[in-house]
Each structure stands twice: as structure tokens, then as C-alpha cells.
mmCIF file of C-alpha atoms in Angstrom:
data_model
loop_
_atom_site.group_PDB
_atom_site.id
_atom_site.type_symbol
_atom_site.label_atom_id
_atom_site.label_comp_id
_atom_site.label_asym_id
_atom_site.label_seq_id
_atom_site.Cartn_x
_atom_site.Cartn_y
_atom_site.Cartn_z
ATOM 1 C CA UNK S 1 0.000 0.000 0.000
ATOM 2 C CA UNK S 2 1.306 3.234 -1.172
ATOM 3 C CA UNK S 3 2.050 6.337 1.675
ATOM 4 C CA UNK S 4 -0.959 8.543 0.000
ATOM 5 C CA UNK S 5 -3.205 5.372 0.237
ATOM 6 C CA UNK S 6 -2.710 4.991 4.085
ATOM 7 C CA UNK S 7 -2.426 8.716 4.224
ATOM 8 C CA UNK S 8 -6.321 8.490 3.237
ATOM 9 C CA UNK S 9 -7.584 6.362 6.362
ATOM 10 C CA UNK S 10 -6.346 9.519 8.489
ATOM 11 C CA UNK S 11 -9.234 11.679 10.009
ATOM 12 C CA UNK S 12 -8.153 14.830 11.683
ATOM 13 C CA UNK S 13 -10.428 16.803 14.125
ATOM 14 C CA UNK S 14 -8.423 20.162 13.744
ATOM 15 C CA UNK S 15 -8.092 22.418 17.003
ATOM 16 C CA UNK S 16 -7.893 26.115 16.753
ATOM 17 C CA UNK S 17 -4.973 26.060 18.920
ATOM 18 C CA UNK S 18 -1.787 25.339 17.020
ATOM 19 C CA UNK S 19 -0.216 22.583 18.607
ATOM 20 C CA UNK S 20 3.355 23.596 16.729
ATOM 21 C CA UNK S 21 5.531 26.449 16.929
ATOM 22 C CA UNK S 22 9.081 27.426 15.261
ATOM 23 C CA UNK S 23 10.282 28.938 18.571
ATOM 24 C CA UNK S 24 13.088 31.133 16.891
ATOM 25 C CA UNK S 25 12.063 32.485 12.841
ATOM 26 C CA UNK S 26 16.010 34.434 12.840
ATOM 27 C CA UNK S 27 17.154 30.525 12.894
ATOM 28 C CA UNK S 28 15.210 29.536 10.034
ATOM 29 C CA UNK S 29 16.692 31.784 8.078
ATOM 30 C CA UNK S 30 20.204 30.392 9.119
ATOM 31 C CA UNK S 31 18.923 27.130 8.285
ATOM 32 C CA UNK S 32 20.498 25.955 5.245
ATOM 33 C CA UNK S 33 18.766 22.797 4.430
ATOM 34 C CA UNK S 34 15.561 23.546 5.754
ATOM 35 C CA UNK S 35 15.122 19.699 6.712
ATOM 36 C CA UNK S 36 11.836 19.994 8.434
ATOM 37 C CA UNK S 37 10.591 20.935 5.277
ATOM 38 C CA UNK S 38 10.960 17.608 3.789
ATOM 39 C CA UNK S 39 11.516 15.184 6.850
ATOM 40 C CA UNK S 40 8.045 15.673 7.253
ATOM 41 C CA UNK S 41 5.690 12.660 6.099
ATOM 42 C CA UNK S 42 2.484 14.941 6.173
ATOM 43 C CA UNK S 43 4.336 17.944 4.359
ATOM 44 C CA UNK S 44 3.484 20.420 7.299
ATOM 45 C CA UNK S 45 6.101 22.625 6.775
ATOM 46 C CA UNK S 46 7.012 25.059 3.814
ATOM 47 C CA UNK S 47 9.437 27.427 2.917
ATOM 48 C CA UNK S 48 7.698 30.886 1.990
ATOM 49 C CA UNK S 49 9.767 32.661 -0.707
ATOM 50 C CA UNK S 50 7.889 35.857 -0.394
ATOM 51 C CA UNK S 51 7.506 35.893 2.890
ATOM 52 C CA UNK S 52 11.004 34.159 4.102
ATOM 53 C CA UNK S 53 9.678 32.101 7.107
ATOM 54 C CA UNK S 54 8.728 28.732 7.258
ATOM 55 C CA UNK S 55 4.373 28.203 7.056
ATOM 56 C CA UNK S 56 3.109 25.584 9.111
ATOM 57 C CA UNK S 57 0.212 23.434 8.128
ATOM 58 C CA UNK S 58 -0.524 22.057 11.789
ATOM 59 C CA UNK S 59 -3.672 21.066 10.721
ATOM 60 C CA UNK S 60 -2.592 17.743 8.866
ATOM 61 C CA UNK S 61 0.146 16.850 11.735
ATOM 62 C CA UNK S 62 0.267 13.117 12.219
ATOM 63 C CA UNK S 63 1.795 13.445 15.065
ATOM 64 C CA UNK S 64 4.738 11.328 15.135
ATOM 65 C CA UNK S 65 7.311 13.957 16.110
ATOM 66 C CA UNK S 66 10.031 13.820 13.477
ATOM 67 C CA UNK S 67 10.028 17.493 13.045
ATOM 68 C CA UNK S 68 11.341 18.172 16.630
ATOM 69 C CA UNK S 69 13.870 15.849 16.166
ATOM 70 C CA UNK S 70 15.263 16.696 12.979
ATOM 71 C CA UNK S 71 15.117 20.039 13.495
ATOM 72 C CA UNK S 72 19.314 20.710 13.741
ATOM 73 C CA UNK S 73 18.736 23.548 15.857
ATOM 74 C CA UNK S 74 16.023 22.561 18.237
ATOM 75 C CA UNK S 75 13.707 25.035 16.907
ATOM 76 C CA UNK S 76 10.341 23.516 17.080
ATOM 77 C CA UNK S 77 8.002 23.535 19.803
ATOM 78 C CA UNK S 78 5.744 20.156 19.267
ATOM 79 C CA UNK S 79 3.396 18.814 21.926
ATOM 80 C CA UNK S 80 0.316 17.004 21.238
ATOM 81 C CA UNK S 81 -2.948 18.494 20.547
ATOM 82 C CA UNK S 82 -5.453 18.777 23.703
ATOM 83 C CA UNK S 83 -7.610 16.040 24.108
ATOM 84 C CA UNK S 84 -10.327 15.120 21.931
ATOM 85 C CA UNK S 85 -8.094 17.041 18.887
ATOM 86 C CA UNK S 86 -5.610 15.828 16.288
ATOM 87 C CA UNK S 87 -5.255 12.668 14.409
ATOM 88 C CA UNK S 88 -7.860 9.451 14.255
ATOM 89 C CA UNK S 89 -6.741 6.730 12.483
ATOM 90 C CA UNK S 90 -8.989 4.312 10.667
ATOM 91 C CA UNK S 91 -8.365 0.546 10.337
ATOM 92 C CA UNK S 92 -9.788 -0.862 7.173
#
């Protein structure tokens, strides 16, 4: 089974609150290979040309973390969504 095809048995109930925060945008900007931008299996993060920052989809998070842990400088606050938020997955 392909990524996108499991990707598809993901339901999200989306909080308001963002569960994800770059903690420093000065260090993005130092960041030369941008890794969360493609360590990511959901594609949260993107680099904004016009704006220079990195945009954060939070919405689609699967949680798993990788982000905060690729991150070379430490520069992304992840916790899990309050209760009763975030990522459902669907067997079948």
C-alpha cells in the first residue's frame, strides 16, 4: 500500500490552537537545508519565498514527532494536541 493510500484512512479533528511552533524564525533563516521541510511525512512545513519564514500546516500533523527531532537547531516547539483534537486513524 502506497504512503498517499494509508495517508487516506487519516481523520483529523483540527483544534484552533496550534499545537506547533518554530520557537526562533532568525534561525530559520540560518537554516540551510531547511530539513523539516521535507523530513516531514504529512508535508506540514514550507518554505515561503515571499515571505522568508517557514508556514506551518498544523492542521494535517500526524503526530509522530520527526520534526522536533530533525530540526538541527532545536527550533520547534511540538506537543500534542489537547484532548479530543488531532489525528484518528482508521483501520480498514
Amino acid at each position: 500500500m502506497k504512503l498517499d493510500d494509508k495517508l487516506y484512512l487519516v481523520r483529523f479533528n483540527t483544534d484552533k490552537l496550534n499545537h506547533i511552533k518554530i520557537t526562533n524564525g532568525d534561525l530559520c533563516l540560518k537554516c540551510k537545508d531547511k530539513v523539516c521541510t521535507f523530513i516531514c511525512p504529512a508535508h506540514v512545513y514550507d518554505w515561503d519565498e515571499e515571505e522568508n519564514r517557514i508556514a506551518v500546516g498544523y492542521e494535517g500533523c500526524l503526530e509522530c514527532g520527526t520534526c522536533r527531532v530533525a530540526c538541527p537547531h532545536g527550533n520547534i516547539k511540538w506537543d500534542y494536541p489537547r484532548g479530543g483534537f488531532g489525528v484518528s486513524w482508521k483501520n480498514g
